[in-house]
PDB file of C-alpha atoms and ligand atoms in Angstrom:
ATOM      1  CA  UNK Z1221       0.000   0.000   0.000  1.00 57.00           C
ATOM      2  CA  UNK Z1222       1.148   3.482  -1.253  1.00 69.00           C
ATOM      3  CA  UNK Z1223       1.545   5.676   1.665  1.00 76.00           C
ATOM      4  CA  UNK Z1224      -0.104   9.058   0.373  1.00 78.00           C
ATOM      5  CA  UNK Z1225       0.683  12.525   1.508  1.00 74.00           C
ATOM      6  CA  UNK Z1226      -1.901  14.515   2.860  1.00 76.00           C
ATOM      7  CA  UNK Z1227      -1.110  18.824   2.931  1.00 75.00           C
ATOM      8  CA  UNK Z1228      -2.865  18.560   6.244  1.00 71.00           C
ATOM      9  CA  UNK Z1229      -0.276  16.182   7.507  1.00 77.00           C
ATOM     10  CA  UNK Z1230       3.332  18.968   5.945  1.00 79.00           C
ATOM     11  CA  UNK Z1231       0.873  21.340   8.539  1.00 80.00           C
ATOM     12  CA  UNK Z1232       3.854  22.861  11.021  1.00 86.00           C
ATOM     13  CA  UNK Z1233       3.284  20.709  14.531  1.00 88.00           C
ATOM     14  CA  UNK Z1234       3.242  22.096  17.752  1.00 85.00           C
ATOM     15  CA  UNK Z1235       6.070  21.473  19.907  1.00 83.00           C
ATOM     16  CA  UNK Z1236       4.519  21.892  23.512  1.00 86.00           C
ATOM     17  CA  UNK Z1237       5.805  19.112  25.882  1.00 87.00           C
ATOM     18  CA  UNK Z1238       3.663  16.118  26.634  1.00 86.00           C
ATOM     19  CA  UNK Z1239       2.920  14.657  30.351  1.00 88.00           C
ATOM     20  CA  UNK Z1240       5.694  11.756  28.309  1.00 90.00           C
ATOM     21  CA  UNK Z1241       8.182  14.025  27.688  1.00 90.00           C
ATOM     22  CA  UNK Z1242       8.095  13.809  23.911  1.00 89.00           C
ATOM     23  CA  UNK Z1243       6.652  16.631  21.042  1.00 88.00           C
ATOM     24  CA  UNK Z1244       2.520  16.978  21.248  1.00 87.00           C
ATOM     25  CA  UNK Z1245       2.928  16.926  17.066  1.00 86.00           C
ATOM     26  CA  UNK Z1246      -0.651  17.634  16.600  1.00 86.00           C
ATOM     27  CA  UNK Z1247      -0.908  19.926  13.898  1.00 85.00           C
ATOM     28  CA  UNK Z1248      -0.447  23.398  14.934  1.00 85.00           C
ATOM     29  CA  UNK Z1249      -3.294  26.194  14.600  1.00 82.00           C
ATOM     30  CA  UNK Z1250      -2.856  28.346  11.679  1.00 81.00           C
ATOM     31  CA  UNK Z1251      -0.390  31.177  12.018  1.00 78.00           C
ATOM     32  CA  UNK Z1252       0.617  29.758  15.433  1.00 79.00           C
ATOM     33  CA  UNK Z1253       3.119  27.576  17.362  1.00 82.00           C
ATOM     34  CA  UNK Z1254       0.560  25.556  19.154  1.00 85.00           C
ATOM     35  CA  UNK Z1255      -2.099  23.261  18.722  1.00 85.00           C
ATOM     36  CA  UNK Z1256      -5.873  23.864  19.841  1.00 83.00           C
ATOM     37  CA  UNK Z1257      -5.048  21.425  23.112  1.00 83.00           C
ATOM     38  CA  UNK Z1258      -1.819  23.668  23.547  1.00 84.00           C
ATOM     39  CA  UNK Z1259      -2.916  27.328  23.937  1.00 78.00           C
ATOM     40  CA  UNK Z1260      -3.248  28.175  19.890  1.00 60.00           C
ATOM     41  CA  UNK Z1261      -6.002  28.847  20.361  1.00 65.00           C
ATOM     42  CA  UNK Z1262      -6.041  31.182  23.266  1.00 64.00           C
ATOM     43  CA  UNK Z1263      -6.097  34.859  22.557  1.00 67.00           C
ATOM     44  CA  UNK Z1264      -4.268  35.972  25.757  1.00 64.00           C
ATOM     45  CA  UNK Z1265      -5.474  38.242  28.090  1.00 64.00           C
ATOM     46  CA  UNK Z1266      -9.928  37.791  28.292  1.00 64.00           C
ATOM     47  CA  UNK Z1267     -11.421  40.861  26.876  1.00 61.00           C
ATOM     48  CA  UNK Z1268     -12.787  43.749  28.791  1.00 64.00           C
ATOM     49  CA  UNK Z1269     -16.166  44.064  29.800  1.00 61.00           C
ATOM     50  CA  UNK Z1270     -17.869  45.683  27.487  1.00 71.00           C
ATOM     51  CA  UNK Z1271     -17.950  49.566  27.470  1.00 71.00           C
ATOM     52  CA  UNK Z1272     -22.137  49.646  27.881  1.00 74.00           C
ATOM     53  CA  UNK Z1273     -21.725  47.778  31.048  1.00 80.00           C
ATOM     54  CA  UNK Z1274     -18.395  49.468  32.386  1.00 82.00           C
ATOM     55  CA  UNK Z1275     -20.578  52.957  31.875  1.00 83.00           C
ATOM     56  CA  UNK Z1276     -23.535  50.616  33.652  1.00 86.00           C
ATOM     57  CA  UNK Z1277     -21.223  50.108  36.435  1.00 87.00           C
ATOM     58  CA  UNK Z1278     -19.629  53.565  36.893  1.00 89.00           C
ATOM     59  CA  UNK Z1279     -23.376  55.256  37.065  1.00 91.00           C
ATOM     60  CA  UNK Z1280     -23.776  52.391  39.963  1.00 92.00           C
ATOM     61  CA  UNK Z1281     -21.122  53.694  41.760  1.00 93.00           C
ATOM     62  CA  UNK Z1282     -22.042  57.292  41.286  1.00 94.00           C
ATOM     63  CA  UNK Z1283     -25.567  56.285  42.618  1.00 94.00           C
ATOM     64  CA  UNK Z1284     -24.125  54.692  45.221  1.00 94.00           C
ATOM     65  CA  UNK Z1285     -22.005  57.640  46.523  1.00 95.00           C
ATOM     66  CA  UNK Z1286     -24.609  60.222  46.308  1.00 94.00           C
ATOM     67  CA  UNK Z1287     -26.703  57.746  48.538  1.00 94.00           C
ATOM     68  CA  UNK Z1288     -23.654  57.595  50.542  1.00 93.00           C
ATOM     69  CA  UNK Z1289     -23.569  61.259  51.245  1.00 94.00           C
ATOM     70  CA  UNK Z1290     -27.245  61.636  52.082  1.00 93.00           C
ATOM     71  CA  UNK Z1291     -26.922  59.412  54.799  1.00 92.00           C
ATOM     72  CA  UNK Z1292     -23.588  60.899  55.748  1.00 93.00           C
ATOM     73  CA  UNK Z1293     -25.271  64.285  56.483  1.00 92.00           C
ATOM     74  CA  UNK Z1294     -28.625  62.856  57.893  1.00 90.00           C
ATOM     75  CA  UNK Z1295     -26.323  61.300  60.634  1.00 91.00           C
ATOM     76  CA  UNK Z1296     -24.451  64.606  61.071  1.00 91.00           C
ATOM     77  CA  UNK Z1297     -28.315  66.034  60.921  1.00 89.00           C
ATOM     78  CA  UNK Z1298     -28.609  64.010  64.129  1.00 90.00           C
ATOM     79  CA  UNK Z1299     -25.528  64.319  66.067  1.00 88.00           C
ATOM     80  CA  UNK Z1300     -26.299  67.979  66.292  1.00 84.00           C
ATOM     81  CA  UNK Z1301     -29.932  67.086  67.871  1.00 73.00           C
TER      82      UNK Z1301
HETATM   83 ZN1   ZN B2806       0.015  20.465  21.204  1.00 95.10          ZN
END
């Protein structure tokens, strides 16, 4: 039996380190140095939250501190009494 080449298989392999010690060799993700099981696929850092709920969460916090200094000066209200 003829042993064909397949493109797929002249793919560049990863080279991450196996629990054995040896080469993974699984084909490597496109444009990187590591296959899917290795981290090719990761895109590093996770994105940010999204700027509609990072403006969500800063009108929180400015609700929070106005609230924050209405109780401050009803308790200073009654400290006087
Ligand atoms: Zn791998």
């Amino acid at each position: 039996m003829k042993n064909i080449i397949y493109p797929m298989h002249c793919a560049p392999r990863c080279g991450a380190k196996t629990r054995s010690g040896h080469p993974c060799k699984s084909p490597a993700i496109h444009g990187k140095a590591r296959c899917r099981m290795h981290g090719g696929k990761s895109t590093g850092r996770p994105s940010t939250p999204s700027s509609k709920f990072r403006k969500a969460h800063l009108e929180d916090r400015r609700k929070f501190r106005a609230m924050l200094k209405q109780l401050k000066g009803l308790t200073d209200a009654l400290k006087r009494n």
